[in-house]
Amino acid sequence: MSDNETGVQRAWQARLDQGEFMLQQCGACDRHVFYPRELCPHCGADALSWVPASGQGTVYSVTTVRRKDEAGGDYNVSLVDLDEGVRMMSRVEGVAPEAVHIGMRVTAHVGMKDGQALVLFTTPGEQQ
Amino acid sequence: MTQNIDPSLRGSVAIAGAATFGCGKVPGYTDMELLAGAAKRAVADAGLTMQDIDGLCTASVTATMWPMAVVEHLGIRPGFIDGTMLGGSSFIAHLMPAMLALQSGQCNAVLVCYGSAQRSSTFNRREIVASRRMLDPQPYEHPYDPILPPSAYALSAARHMHEYGTTREQLAEVAVAARQWAQRHPGAYDRAPLSLQDVLDARMVSDPLTVRDCCLVTDGGGAYVLVRAERAKDLPRPPVYVLGNGTACWNRQISSMEDLTVTATVDSGRAAFAMAGLTPQDIQVAQLYDAFTINTLLFLEDLGFCKKGEGGAFVENGGIAPGGHLPVNTNGGGLSWGHPGMYGIFALIEAVQQLRGECGDRQIAGVQTALAHGNGGTLSSQSTAILGTAETL
Ligand SMILES: [Zn+2]
């Protein structure tokens, strides 16, 4: 990570803003890391580098956040386990919030919210 | 993590005074005034004056330099200060550093104190959440707009239901048991009748948790005073001895929690029980920080009162309600007694009052051992205390 000219958070967001969803991977223990760090949180090694995320994952847990219709209605918040073995909070979109369930296979894309790029998921089999 | 705590610390320090102040809906008070009201009562309860206090542990939901403000406001000159902020578990986690400070001679009387005007303050919970997004950002969670903390606990509950078949009815049992205890406590905030169906039919906040699965928002102050055991014997109140204490933290954010059905309570509880030389079967009353109904199930399991995944069955059919097999949250808990921002100190104070036999209609007969467990953040930090009467030394 010696080539970073910013902290890892901005470096990650800058790639995301260009449409690239990246993870870190540790050169010492080979495990993937999310969210971005300075040292590997698994083994402590200073050997993290950016790798493209597969974008494939499984819903680990799910909640429907209730919101009044006039404020935009209910929405999904999920924890998604990526196939690389890391977990992230996100939303599964394109289906009704109550249709998102634990164990559902999901695919990442880079979306926009409030002028900022973010990782969102859809479920290929159940898209509207 | 293994904690090997010096067994000679067991019972070396006692809670000599404890009190609450301004709990419920108490307009016209600041956080500091509620803290000071509780501190004044706790110090008097211990048979001491504020000038005898030479150690301080405190934390605030909002103010980062809070211990200095408390020192100034109370007019004390403590040589031991701990402002460790672990969320709601803080005031149980303060026990161990306070014990070490007392045993080292760094101080002679430690005041642990807290106050929150969260219900009545003009700067309310919604504004605190909005400010925290700037002051304490979580850039990998906040963009998805979870309602924190409820959505984090909802994610844990959903996973627990998925893995173990836990039902919403079992979660509702926790809320109903808390209400039944609150009905025996004249100072509890919500004592209205509550049925399982009422909980299930209540407004959903973040699935599977309804508003009745979530703690109250109230005002309140709480405080207690710690002294060395030999001094406690000469003070007016029956000493409540600290037999064990353990604290653990594995993560801050719910998205960084390895297994949403297993909390760091596994470590804090193991350390506290090892220090106390006791097992869950020895505990006669348990105060478990119930910010949400799922908490009580997780802590019953992680403390070893039942096996992982069996928390739902443990609380069924009034298992933790009055007359059940284990009295839990005998004041009504955060769900029905009250929840002034951070509840840990109030769980501990209820344990002290049970051990002193002061609990009136809700008193458990002949209690000699009690457990108080605090939780902080979003299932992030955990602290367990095991307390006992003189008979347990
Ligand atoms: Zn590594």
Coordinates of C-alpha atoms and ligand atoms in Angstrom, one line a residue:
Chain A
M1 CA 0.0 0.0 0.0
S2 CA 3.1 2.2 -0.1
D3 CA 1.8 3.7 -3.4
N4 CA -1.2 5.3 -1.6
E5 CA -1.2 9.0 -1.6
T6 CA -4.2 9.1 0.7
G7 CA -5.6 7.1 3.5
V8 CA -7.2 3.8 2.6
Q9 CA -10.8 5.1 3.0
R10 CA -10.3 7.8 0.4
A11 CA -8.3 5.4 -1.9
W12 CA -11.2 2.9 -1.7
Q13 CA -13.8 5.5 -2.4
A14 CA -11.8 7.0 -5.3
R15 CA -11.8 3.6 -7.0
L16 CA -15.5 3.2 -6.3
D17 CA -16.2 6.6 -7.8
Q18 CA -14.7 5.3 -11.0
G19 CA -17.0 2.2 -10.9
E20 CA -14.4 -0.2 -9.5
F21 CA -15.4 -2.3 -6.4
M22 CA -12.1 -3.4 -4.8
L23 CA -11.1 -5.4 -1.7
Q24 CA -7.8 -5.7 0.0
Q25 CA -6.0 -9.0 0.1
C26 CA -3.1 -9.9 2.5
G27 CA 0.1 -11.1 0.9
A28 CA 1.1 -13.0 4.1
C29 CA -2.0 -14.9 5.1
D30 CA -3.9 -14.7 1.7
R31 CA -7.1 -13.6 3.3
H32 CA -9.3 -10.8 2.0
V33 CA -10.0 -7.7 4.1
F34 CA -13.0 -5.4 4.2
Y35 CA -13.3 -2.6 5.2
P36 CA -9.9 -1.2 4.1
R37 CA -7.2 -1.2 6.7
E38 CA -3.5 -0.4 7.1
L39 CA -2.4 -3.7 8.5
C40 CA -4.1 -7.1 8.0
P41 CA -6.6 -7.5 10.8
H42 CA -6.3 -11.3 10.6
C43 CA -2.5 -11.7 10.9
G44 CA -1.1 -8.2 11.5
A45 CA 1.1 -8.2 8.3
D46 CA 1.9 -5.0 6.5
A47 CA 1.1 -6.7 3.1
L48 CA -2.3 -5.5 1.9
S49 CA -2.9 -4.9 -1.8
W50 CA -6.0 -4.0 -3.8
V51 CA -7.7 -6.7 -5.8
P52 CA -11.0 -6.6 -7.7
A53 CA -14.0 -8.0 -5.8
S54 CA -15.8 -10.9 -7.4
G55 CA -19.1 -9.1 -6.6
Q56 CA -20.7 -12.4 -5.8
G57 CA -22.2 -12.9 -2.3
T58 CA -24.8 -14.4 0.0
V59 CA -27.1 -12.5 2.4
Y60 CA -25.9 -13.3 5.9
S61 CA -28.6 -11.3 7.7
V62 CA -31.4 -9.0 6.8
T63 CA -33.8 -6.4 8.2
T64 CA -36.5 -4.2 6.7
V65 CA -36.2 -0.7 8.0
R66 CA -39.7 0.7 8.3
R67 CA -40.2 4.2 7.0
K68 CA -43.4 6.2 6.2
D69 CA -44.5 6.1 2.6
E70 CA -44.2 9.8 2.3
A71 CA -40.5 9.6 3.3
G72 CA -39.9 6.9 0.7
G73 CA -41.3 3.8 2.2
D74 CA -39.6 0.7 3.7
Y75 CA -36.1 -0.4 2.6
N76 CA -33.7 -3.3 3.0
V77 CA -30.5 -3.3 5.0
S78 CA -28.5 -6.5 4.6
L79 CA -25.2 -7.9 5.7
V80 CA -23.7 -9.6 2.7
D81 CA -20.9 -12.2 2.9
L82 CA -18.8 -11.9 -0.3
D83 CA -17.4 -15.1 -1.8
E84 CA -14.0 -13.8 -0.8
G85 CA -14.9 -14.4 2.9
V86 CA -15.5 -10.8 3.9
R87 CA -18.8 -9.2 5.1
M88 CA -20.2 -5.8 4.4
M89 CA -23.4 -3.9 5.1
S90 CA -25.4 -3.0 2.0
R91 CA -28.8 -3.0 0.4
V92 CA -30.3 -5.6 -1.9
E93 CA -32.4 -3.6 -4.4
G94 CA -34.7 -4.5 -7.3
V95 CA -37.0 -6.7 -5.1
A96 CA -39.4 -5.8 -2.3
P97 CA -37.5 -5.5 1.0
E98 CA -39.6 -8.3 2.5
A99 CA -38.5 -10.6 -0.3
V100 CA -34.8 -10.4 0.7
H101 CA -33.9 -13.4 2.8
I102 CA -30.9 -15.0 4.5
G103 CA -29.0 -17.3 2.1
M104 CA -30.1 -15.4 -1.0
R105 CA -27.3 -15.1 -3.7
V106 CA -26.7 -11.6 -4.7
T107 CA -24.5 -9.7 -7.1
A108 CA -22.8 -6.3 -6.5
H109 CA -22.9 -3.2 -8.6
V110 CA -21.7 0.3 -8.0
G111 CA -24.6 2.7 -7.5
M112 CA -25.0 6.3 -6.5
K113 CA -26.6 7.8 -3.4
D114 CA -26.4 11.5 -2.3
G115 CA -23.7 12.1 -4.9
Q116 CA -21.5 9.4 -3.6
A117 CA -20.7 6.0 -5.2
L118 CA -21.6 2.9 -3.0
V119 CA -21.8 -0.8 -3.4
L120 CA -25.3 -2.2 -3.8
F121 CA -26.6 -5.6 -4.6
T122 CA -29.3 -7.2 -6.8
T123 CA -30.4 -10.8 -6.9
P124 CA -30.2 -12.0 -10.5
G125 CA -32.9 -14.6 -10.3
E126 CA -35.5 -12.4 -8.6
Q127 CA -35.1 -9.1 -10.3
Q128 CA -38.3 -7.3 -11.2
Chain B
M1 CA -8.8 -14.1 24.9
T2 CA -8.0 -15.4 28.3
Q3 CA -8.1 -13.2 31.4
N4 CA -6.3 -14.6 34.4
I5 CA -7.4 -12.2 37.1
D6 CA -5.6 -12.4 40.4
P7 CA -8.1 -14.4 42.6
S8 CA -7.1 -12.3 45.7
L9 CA -9.1 -9.5 44.2
R10 CA -12.3 -11.5 44.7
G11 CA -14.3 -9.7 47.4
S12 CA -11.6 -7.2 48.1
V13 CA -13.8 -4.3 47.2
A14 CA -17.4 -3.6 48.1
I15 CA -20.2 -1.4 46.9
A16 CA -21.0 0.7 50.0
G17 CA -23.6 3.0 48.5
A18 CA -25.9 3.1 45.4
A19 CA -28.7 5.3 44.3
T20 CA -30.7 6.6 41.3
F21 CA -32.2 10.0 40.8
G22 CA -34.7 11.6 38.4
C23 CA -35.6 8.5 36.5
G24 CA -38.4 8.5 34.1
K25 CA -39.7 11.7 32.5
V26 CA -38.0 14.6 34.4
P27 CA -38.1 17.9 32.5
G28 CA -35.9 20.7 33.6
Y29 CA -32.7 18.8 34.4
T30 CA -29.4 18.5 32.6
D31 CA -27.3 15.4 32.3
M32 CA -25.0 16.8 34.9
E33 CA -27.8 17.7 37.3
L34 CA -29.2 14.1 37.1
L35 CA -25.7 12.7 37.7
A36 CA -25.1 15.0 40.6
G37 CA -28.5 14.1 42.2
A38 CA -27.6 10.4 42.0
A39 CA -24.0 11.0 43.2
K40 CA -25.2 13.0 46.2
R41 CA -27.6 10.2 47.2
A42 CA -25.1 7.4 46.6
V43 CA -22.4 9.1 48.7
A44 CA -24.8 9.8 51.5
D45 CA -26.0 6.1 51.2
A46 CA -22.4 5.0 51.8
G47 CA -22.2 7.2 54.9
L48 CA -19.6 9.4 53.3
T49 CA -19.4 13.0 52.2
M50 CA -18.4 14.2 48.7
Q51 CA -15.1 15.3 50.2
D52 CA -14.3 11.6 50.9
I53 CA -14.4 10.8 47.2
D54 CA -10.9 10.6 45.8
G55 CA -11.6 8.4 42.8
L56 CA -14.0 8.9 39.8
C57 CA -15.4 6.8 37.0
T58 CA -17.8 8.4 34.6
A59 CA -18.8 8.6 30.9
S60 CA -21.2 10.6 28.8
V61 CA -23.1 9.8 25.6
T62 CA -22.2 13.2 24.2
A63 CA -19.4 15.0 26.0
T64 CA -15.9 13.7 25.3
M65 CA -14.2 15.5 28.1
W66 CA -16.9 14.6 30.6
P67 CA -14.8 13.4 33.6
M68 CA -13.2 16.9 34.0
A69 CA -16.7 18.5 34.0
V70 CA -17.8 16.1 36.7
V71 CA -14.7 16.7 38.8
E72 CA -15.4 20.5 38.6
H73 CA -19.2 20.2 39.2
L74 CA -18.9 17.9 42.2
G75 CA -15.9 19.8 43.7
I76 CA -13.7 16.8 44.1
R77 CA -10.0 16.3 43.6
P78 CA -9.7 12.6 42.6
G79 CA -6.3 11.0 42.2
F80 CA -7.9 8.2 40.2
I81 CA -10.0 9.0 37.1
D82 CA -11.4 6.6 34.6
G83 CA -13.4 8.0 31.7
T84 CA -13.4 4.9 29.6
M85 CA -16.4 5.1 27.3
L86 CA -17.6 1.6 26.1
G87 CA -21.2 2.6 25.7
G88 CA -23.8 1.1 28.1
S89 CA -21.3 -1.4 29.5
S90 CA -19.0 1.4 30.8
F91 CA -20.2 1.6 34.4
I92 CA -19.8 -2.2 34.9
A93 CA -16.5 -2.1 33.1
H94 CA -15.4 0.6 35.5
L95 CA -15.4 -1.9 38.3
M96 CA -12.0 -3.5 37.6
P97 CA -9.9 -0.4 37.1
A98 CA -11.5 1.0 40.3
M99 CA -10.8 -2.2 42.2
L100 CA -7.1 -2.1 41.1
A101 CA -6.9 1.6 42.1
L102 CA -8.3 0.9 45.5
Q103 CA -6.1 -2.1 46.1
S104 CA -3.0 -0.1 45.0
G105 CA -3.7 2.7 47.4
Q106 CA -4.2 5.2 44.6
C107 CA -7.5 6.1 46.2
N108 CA -9.9 5.2 49.0
A109 CA -13.4 5.8 47.7
V110 CA -14.4 5.7 44.1
L111 CA -17.6 7.3 42.8
V112 CA -19.0 5.7 39.6
C113 CA -21.7 8.0 38.2
Y114 CA -23.9 8.8 35.2
G115 CA -26.8 11.0 34.2
S116 CA -28.8 11.5 31.0
A117 CA -31.7 13.8 30.2
Q118 CA -32.2 12.0 27.0
R119 CA -36.0 12.0 27.1
S120 CA -36.7 15.6 28.2
S121 CA -33.6 17.4 26.8
T122 CA -34.2 19.7 23.8
F123 CA -31.1 18.0 22.3
N124 CA -32.8 14.7 21.9
R125 CA -32.0 11.2 20.7
R126 CA -32.6 12.0 17.0
E127 CA -30.2 14.9 17.1
I128 CA -27.6 12.9 19.0
V129 CA -27.7 10.2 16.2
A130 CA -27.4 12.9 13.5
S131 CA -24.4 14.6 15.3
R132 CA -22.7 11.3 15.9
R133 CA -22.7 10.6 12.1
M134 CA -20.3 13.5 11.8
L135 CA -18.4 13.2 15.1
D136 CA -18.0 9.4 15.0
P137 CA -18.5 8.4 11.4
Q138 CA -19.1 4.8 10.3
P139 CA -18.5 5.3 6.5
Y140 CA -19.1 1.7 5.6
E141 CA -22.5 1.5 7.3
H142 CA -24.1 5.0 7.4
P143 CA -24.6 5.2 3.6
Y144 CA -27.1 2.4 3.8
D145 CA -29.1 4.2 6.5
P146 CA -29.6 1.5 9.1
I147 CA -31.4 3.0 12.1
L148 CA -28.7 2.6 14.7
P149 CA -28.9 1.0 17.1
P150 CA -32.2 -0.9 16.4
S151 CA -31.3 -2.2 12.9
A152 CA -28.1 -3.7 14.2
Y153 CA -29.9 -5.7 16.9
A154 CA -32.6 -6.6 14.3
L155 CA -29.9 -8.1 12.1
S156 CA -28.7 -10.2 15.1
A157 CA -32.2 -11.3 15.9
A158 CA -32.9 -12.3 12.3
R159 CA -29.8 -14.4 12.2
H160 CA -30.6 -16.0 15.6
M161 CA -34.1 -16.9 14.2
H162 CA -32.6 -18.3 11.1
E163 CA -30.0 -20.4 12.8
Y164 CA -31.9 -21.6 15.9
G165 CA -35.5 -21.4 15.0
T166 CA -36.0 -18.6 17.6
T167 CA -39.5 -17.1 17.2
R168 CA -40.9 -13.6 17.5
E169 CA -43.1 -15.0 20.3
Q170 CA -40.0 -16.0 22.2
L171 CA -38.6 -12.5 21.8
A172 CA -41.9 -11.1 23.0
E173 CA -41.6 -13.2 26.1
V174 CA -38.7 -11.1 27.2
A175 CA -40.7 -7.9 26.9
V176 CA -43.7 -9.4 28.7
A177 CA -41.5 -10.7 31.6
A178 CA -39.8 -7.3 31.9
R179 CA -43.3 -5.6 32.1
Q180 CA -44.4 -8.1 34.8
W181 CA -41.4 -7.2 36.9
A182 CA -41.9 -3.5 36.3
Q183 CA -45.5 -3.9 37.6
R184 CA -43.8 -4.8 41.0
H185 CA -41.6 -1.7 40.9
P186 CA -43.3 1.6 41.8
G187 CA -40.6 3.6 40.1
A188 CA -40.7 1.8 36.8
Y189 CA -41.6 4.0 33.8
D190 CA -44.1 1.7 32.0
R191 CA -46.2 -0.5 34.1
A192 CA -49.2 -0.9 31.8
P193 CA -50.5 -4.4 31.0
L194 CA -48.6 -6.0 28.1
S195 CA -49.4 -9.3 26.4
L196 CA -47.4 -11.4 23.9
Q197 CA -49.9 -10.4 21.3
D198 CA -49.5 -6.7 22.1
V199 CA -45.7 -7.0 21.4
L200 CA -46.3 -8.9 18.2
D201 CA -48.9 -6.4 17.0
A202 CA -46.9 -3.3 17.9
R203 CA -45.4 -1.0 15.3
M204 CA -42.5 -2.7 13.4
V205 CA -39.3 -0.6 13.7
S206 CA -36.7 -2.8 11.9
D207 CA -37.8 -6.4 11.3
P208 CA -38.2 -8.5 13.3
L209 CA -38.2 -6.0 16.2
T210 CA -41.3 -3.9 17.0
V211 CA -41.3 -0.9 19.2
R212 CA -42.1 -3.2 22.2
D213 CA -38.9 -5.2 21.4
C214 CA -36.9 -1.9 21.9
C215 CA -36.0 -0.2 25.2
L216 CA -37.6 2.9 26.5
V217 CA -36.1 6.4 26.2
T218 CA -36.1 8.0 29.6
D219 CA -34.2 10.4 31.8
G220 CA -32.2 9.3 34.8
G221 CA -29.1 9.4 36.9
G222 CA -27.3 6.5 38.7
A223 CA -24.3 6.3 41.0
Y224 CA -22.5 3.9 43.3
V225 CA -19.5 4.1 45.7
L226 CA -16.7 1.5 46.0
V227 CA -14.4 1.1 48.9
R228 CA -12.0 -1.6 50.1
A229 CA -13.8 -4.4 51.8
E230 CA -12.4 -3.9 55.3
R231 CA -13.7 -0.3 55.3
A232 CA -17.1 -1.3 53.9
K233 CA -17.7 -3.3 57.1
D234 CA -17.6 -0.1 59.2
L235 CA -20.0 1.8 56.9
P236 CA -23.8 1.9 57.5
R237 CA -25.1 -0.2 54.6
P238 CA -24.7 -3.9 54.1
P239 CA -21.7 -4.3 51.9
V240 CA -22.2 -5.8 48.4
Y241 CA -18.9 -7.5 47.5
V242 CA -17.5 -7.5 43.9
L243 CA -16.8 -11.2 43.4
G244 CA -15.9 -11.1 39.7
N245 CA -15.7 -8.7 36.8
G246 CA -14.7 -9.2 33.2
T247 CA -14.9 -7.0 30.2
A248 CA -14.5 -7.8 26.5
C249 CA -14.9 -6.1 23.1
W250 CA -14.5 -7.8 19.7
N251 CA -15.8 -5.1 17.3
R252 CA -17.5 -1.7 17.1
Q253 CA -19.8 -2.1 14.1
I254 CA -22.4 -4.8 13.6
S255 CA -21.0 -5.5 10.1
S256 CA -17.6 -6.3 11.7
M257 CA -19.1 -8.9 14.1
E258 CA -18.0 -12.3 13.2
D259 CA -21.1 -14.3 14.3
L260 CA -24.2 -12.2 15.0
T261 CA -25.4 -14.9 17.4
V262 CA -22.3 -14.9 19.7
T263 CA -21.2 -11.8 21.6
A264 CA -18.0 -10.9 23.5
T265 CA -20.1 -11.8 26.6
V266 CA -18.5 -15.3 26.2
D267 CA -15.2 -13.8 27.3
S268 CA -16.5 -11.2 29.8
G269 CA -18.7 -13.8 31.5
R270 CA -15.9 -16.5 31.6
A271 CA -13.5 -14.0 33.2
A272 CA -16.1 -12.9 35.8
F273 CA -17.2 -16.4 36.7
A274 CA -13.6 -17.6 36.9
M275 CA -12.6 -14.7 39.3
A276 CA -15.7 -15.3 41.4
G277 CA -15.2 -19.1 41.5
L278 CA -18.9 -19.5 40.6
T279 CA -20.9 -21.0 37.8
P280 CA -24.2 -19.8 36.3
Q281 CA -26.1 -22.3 38.5
D282 CA -24.9 -20.4 41.6
I283 CA -26.5 -17.1 40.4
Q284 CA -29.8 -16.3 42.1
V285 CA -30.8 -13.2 40.1
A286 CA -29.5 -11.7 36.9
Q287 CA -29.7 -8.2 35.5
L288 CA -29.0 -8.4 31.8
Y289 CA -28.8 -5.2 29.7
D290 CA -32.0 -5.5 27.6
A291 CA -31.7 -2.7 25.1
F292 CA -33.6 -5.0 22.8
T293 CA -35.4 -8.3 23.5
I294 CA -32.7 -10.3 21.5
N295 CA -30.1 -9.1 24.0
T296 CA -31.5 -11.1 26.9
L297 CA -31.5 -14.3 24.8
L298 CA -27.9 -13.7 23.7
F299 CA -26.6 -13.0 27.2
L300 CA -28.4 -15.9 28.8
E301 CA -26.7 -18.1 26.2
D302 CA -23.3 -16.5 26.2
L303 CA -23.1 -16.4 30.0
G304 CA -23.9 -20.1 30.2
F305 CA -27.4 -20.0 31.7
C306 CA -28.4 -22.1 28.7
K307 CA -26.8 -23.5 25.6
K308 CA -26.3 -21.5 22.4
G309 CA -29.6 -21.4 20.5
E310 CA -31.7 -22.3 23.5
G311 CA -32.4 -18.8 24.8
G312 CA -35.8 -18.8 23.2
A313 CA -36.9 -21.9 25.0
F314 CA -35.3 -20.6 28.3
V315 CA -37.6 -17.6 28.4
E316 CA -40.8 -19.4 27.2
N317 CA -43.8 -19.7 29.5
G318 CA -42.6 -17.0 31.8
G319 CA -39.2 -18.6 32.3
I320 CA -37.6 -15.2 33.4
A321 CA -40.8 -13.6 34.6
P322 CA -41.9 -13.5 38.3
G323 CA -42.2 -17.1 39.4
G324 CA -40.0 -18.4 36.5
H325 CA -36.8 -20.5 36.8
L326 CA -34.4 -17.5 36.8
P327 CA -35.4 -14.0 37.9
V328 CA -34.0 -11.7 35.2
N329 CA -34.3 -7.8 35.1
T330 CA -36.3 -7.6 38.3
N331 CA -36.7 -3.8 38.0
G332 CA -38.3 -4.2 34.6
G333 CA -35.1 -3.6 32.7
G334 CA -34.5 -1.1 29.9
L335 CA -37.6 -2.4 28.3
S336 CA -40.0 -1.3 31.1
W337 CA -38.2 0.3 34.0
G338 CA -36.3 2.9 31.9
H339 CA -33.3 3.4 29.7
P340 CA -31.5 6.8 30.1
G341 CA -29.1 6.4 27.1
M342 CA -26.7 4.0 28.8
Y343 CA -28.3 1.5 31.1
G344 CA -25.4 -0.6 32.5
I345 CA -25.2 1.3 35.8
F346 CA -28.9 0.8 36.5
A347 CA -28.6 -3.0 36.0
L348 CA -25.8 -3.0 38.6
I349 CA -27.8 -0.8 41.0
E350 CA -30.8 -3.2 40.8
A351 CA -28.4 -6.1 41.6
V352 CA -27.1 -4.2 44.6
Q353 CA -30.6 -3.4 45.8
Q354 CA -31.6 -7.1 45.5
L355 CA -28.6 -8.2 47.5
R356 CA -29.5 -5.6 50.2
G357 CA -33.0 -6.9 50.3
E358 CA -34.6 -3.5 49.5
C359 CA -36.8 -4.5 46.6
G360 CA -40.2 -4.7 48.2
D361 CA -42.7 -6.5 46.0
R362 CA -40.1 -7.6 43.5
Q363 CA -37.5 -8.8 46.1
I364 CA -36.1 -12.3 45.5
A365 CA -36.1 -14.0 48.9
G366 CA -32.7 -14.9 50.4
V367 CA -30.5 -13.6 47.5
Q368 CA -26.8 -13.9 48.2
T369 CA -25.4 -13.8 44.6
A370 CA -26.4 -11.6 41.7
L371 CA -25.0 -11.0 38.2
A372 CA -25.2 -7.7 36.4
H373 CA -24.3 -7.6 32.7
G374 CA -23.7 -4.5 30.5
N375 CA -23.7 -4.2 26.8
G376 CA -22.4 -1.2 24.8
G377 CA -22.6 0.0 21.2
T378 CA -24.3 -2.5 18.8
L379 CA -23.4 -5.7 20.7
S380 CA -19.9 -4.3 20.7
S381 CA -18.6 -4.2 24.3
Q382 CA -19.6 -6.5 27.1
S383 CA -18.9 -6.3 30.8
T384 CA -20.1 -8.8 33.5
A385 CA -20.1 -8.3 37.2
I386 CA -20.8 -11.0 39.9
L387 CA -21.8 -9.6 43.2
G388 CA -22.4 -11.2 46.6
T389 CA -23.4 -10.6 50.2
A390 CA -21.0 -11.2 53.1
E391 CA -22.1 -14.9 53.1
T392 CA -20.4 -15.5 49.8
L393 CA -16.9 -14.4 50.9
Ligands
ZN1 ZN -2.9 -11.4 6.8

